[in-house]
Amino acid sequence: MRQRTLLIALAVAVLVAAAGIVVVLRPDEAGAQRQQQGFVVSFAAAESALGDDVAERREQIRDWARFGLAARLDVDTGGMRDAFFDAFPIRDNGFGDLARQPTGPGRALYHGDTLHLLVPRDDVNDKRTAGLLLDQHRTDTGNDPKQVQVHRYEIRDHTVVITDENPQSADDFRQQNGYVTSRINGERELNEFLSTAKHLSTLEIRDGEVHAGGWNWPGPDVTAQDITVLQRAYSRHEQPGFSLDPPKKTPTREDVRAVLRNVPQQTVDRLLDGQADAALVEAGVFGEISAQELEAAGLPADRTDLWTMLNHITNRPLYNEARYDGGIAGTEVGMTLFYTDLIAKQWIDGVGDGVPTITGFVPDSNAATPPSHCATSAGEESGRLWFGQNDKAFSFNGDKASIGAQSTRLFSRSDGAEGEVEPSYAFGRGLRWWDEHYQAVADHEAQYARLDQIMRWSGALEWLASKGKRLPETEPATGLRFADWYTRHQDLEERGDIRPVQPPSATQEAVLTKPSKAFKDCGFYRVRGGVSLGDGIARTGDGFRADLPEPVRRAGPKDETSALDNGNGKITEVTVEQRKVVDRVERTISTADGTATVKTTASGRQVVPLGELKVVQTNVRQLATTLRADRARIDYRVDYQGKHLGTLVAEKTRSFISLSWAKGVVNRMVQALQPLQRGKSLNDNVFYSQRDANGQTQHRVGGKDDPWLTIGTDTTADSFTVRAGVPDGQGIVSHLLAGLNPRAPPTGEFMTLKPIRDGPPIAEFGNAPPTGTPIQVRTPDGRSSQLHVDGNQVTVATSDPLLGHNGEVEGAAMLSDIAHVLATRTETNGLLQAVRFGDVGAVIGQHEIFLSPPGHQWSTRVLEALEGKASMRITDGKAIHVDQSSLHRVSTRKLTMSEVLNSPSTTVYLNESFRATLSTKDGLVAADALNQDMTVTVREVTADQQQAVPADVRVHRDAEWIRVDAPPRIGLPTSLNIVITLNSAAPSSSPAAPNGPAARILLICPENDDVRGCGD
């Protein structure tokens, strides 16, 4: 049990206790405290970048909250470069080794001398979330920040509401959140530290003595005996580890009998004599015949026994044998490694009664491999997985070892003809998820939390041994057997049958491999593997360090030539095995004219996913990001393989941050192709199509000067090709290749788009003047173009710079959908109507359209407003959302403006009569521009249409009401000072579901309440 306390002031003392909640109302000693201020991040205009996976959507939104926080803090281009040079604005598995894609509830942003921490408001592990982020910062940079500031966030339907806590020193923050340090001078001090600090953070040498630091959060025990086991291995220069390996010897007849001890003797004899019916055994494994039929044929009904028989028939290993390295056999360390290794394999296959039910975890037996990653024929893949040290969570500087957020990683490789190779998408999918969400699994099964602590201690002890220092030792037990240990530990999440066996050829403990349920996918897979403990010093020695400025330091091996000076340089991350570089990710950074560019290059891969597609093999992978932060706006562009992937834009209006995602040609290409893999047609990311002179169909998916998409069985491209898989009715997959090629030139003065039944419109060209209704299209920079609508056909001048064949992306998006939008236009009482053209927002009037590029304020504000019927107007170049939906009165009362603005969970609108005293002509009013002592009449109302992003202006009782831009207030009324102690339940890995808007609507009238829209 842990406790969390919230303090607010009150003038009397009362004690209330109920259902685990203690509420203490105590006298106000410090005066009434104002509620915490904050801000709102809207991602309504960026949602086109979100996929269908619920868990991954939340991770993406958390990344965007960090981006919104940077906008809130007015981080300039240099600060954005330092914080985001190794990150990308959208997440994808294809970027996994090229960028830091954090997972888990917390996010961190270092700015100035303060580390800003984003922590969920409802996080029952909030101390751990914040503490791990602080530890990772210290591990990356080598130092704690001067200050720490926590920002509590809450994800709603289309917004993130963030409130700011007061900053404090890093030392105070650590002390208040459970950080402890101790000199380890003997066995007693070590045991005291281990009993208090369940989470190791540092080991260091001060004046020749060892000191340890860690957190007193609830967690698994690591004992002095465990530390002795690890320390003795490193003192002998041995690498402690564990693996379940297939036997290297050909099994004897006695081995087969031993592993099939539950199978009738005569059945085993037929198997050994080569007389077993292989087809019948295989049918039993895949559940194609009943238990009665198996028994009638003299075969066991147990699938594990059948699987073992099938392995013998096909000359595959019958069992896996434990291999203990570094003297850990028979110890508690060895047992934890045995369990975590074995159960990871089983759970990834969906085997066992403790398979996690964590959001986002899908066993391979239940997962569907994207058809693009399927082979054209069924096959078998084998390989290994292993847990190992995460280099990015360890730093060894001088006399201090620092450990960051996640010390343990999960690795996988497949067996190739000439050694190990990278795994296929299907083979590595479940392992990759586990690696990225290790903490969630550790919250489900405490042995994985213990493994992480063992990994922390092993990395730190390897470093300590290299310094010639030792911790006190306690003689460990060494006679444990896994089968007995497993039976005795009833607290384990997995309690299924583990099938220990004792074949004569085995020299260590052995277990049978258990088959997953029968499933149909691209093939059937099995794994083997192990656990390798801390080996960073052995692999890298004292090299692979770079002298980098603190804001861009990151833990992990670097090429020694990495350097950054005045915003220009190169940072190269390397993967090191046996003190040799086996992989590298190189980032070239340049800063000029207020813009920072980072060009990332890495070696090619056989398996490179992009969305649900597969990138055709390339020798070099290239990503480039361009960052510019200026005047309350941040632009964050990313290019993939030399083509525009997309741009994330943040615009700040006081306490409101609007995020928008402008798709590039690569993003549209991927999203256009993915429906083909589900038996559907190209989606609306294809604006329209045409045929070139050779009869090849080209699809427009980009903007001005962008290449066009071509699809075929043998399509080639100048650069960048992806593969899509199209399954037939039997699940057999055929592949299509899609590339980006130069557009074919138009063949006429005018271009007409004609709809087809199933797919994007077709562009036809001619020289005859257009017919139909002319409509003017206006842009924010004052340009004007014209189109003609004739029924469901649209005609434009081919050379028009906005709408033409090589016009802007927003023009192409509008043309593909304009006929349908005009046909369904609604009345707006003299205002403009907000409409959506794919992922581009626009406003339309009777005979004109106001169209802007994606990411511009017009488009963004429309997309934020479109949850209900949205009407707009354009004032001074800004799109203003005017909500005309009905409001219903709840109550009326008199308050000061300060009391109104400090009310929690409210949206405040001023009567139009206040406009004469305000500097604004239209749109939002700054809260701090209002007289806080002024008494006003407050009318609380409810709305028929409550929106995640409130309207700028509301119309009610023939009057306009202007929204006040006030920081969000979260909590209880400010007249109370309440100490609430929450006895939190056990940690939960399941986040709360996103909720809708909760704000009350307050309409503010003058005190005399006698202007239009007010009064009774």
Coordinates of C-alpha atoms in Angstrom, one line a residue, residues 4 25 80 98 119 164 299 315 360 403 427 462 470 475 499 536 558 588 617 705 709 719 777 843 854 871 903:
R4 CA -0.8 10.0 -1.9
L25 CA -10.2 19.4 7.1
M80 CA 13.8 21.7 -29.7
L98 CA 16.4 4.8 -35.4
V119 CA 2.7 12.1 -15.3
D164 CA 1.4 22.4 -13.6
L299 CA -1.6 -42.3 -29.8
N315 CA 14.5 -34.6 -36.5
G360 CA -1.7 -4.3 -26.3
I403 CA 21.0 3.2 -14.0
F427 CA 8.8 -14.1 -35.5
E462 CA 30.4 -5.6 -13.2
R470 CA 33.6 -5.5 -3.7
E475 CA 27.0 -17.4 1.4
R499 CA 6.9 -30.7 -18.0
G536 CA 28.4 -3.7 -20.8
K558 CA 28.8 6.3 -29.1
T588 CA 24.3 14.7 -38.9
Q617 CA 15.1 -3.9 -49.0
D705 CA 6.1 18.5 -57.5
L709 CA 1.9 6.3 -56.8
S719 CA 13.5 5.3 -55.2
V777 CA -11.5 29.3 -53.9
V843 CA -15.0 26.6 -44.8
P854 CA -2.8 21.4 -43.7
S871 CA -20.2 27.1 -38.4
S903 CA -13.6 27.4 -10.6

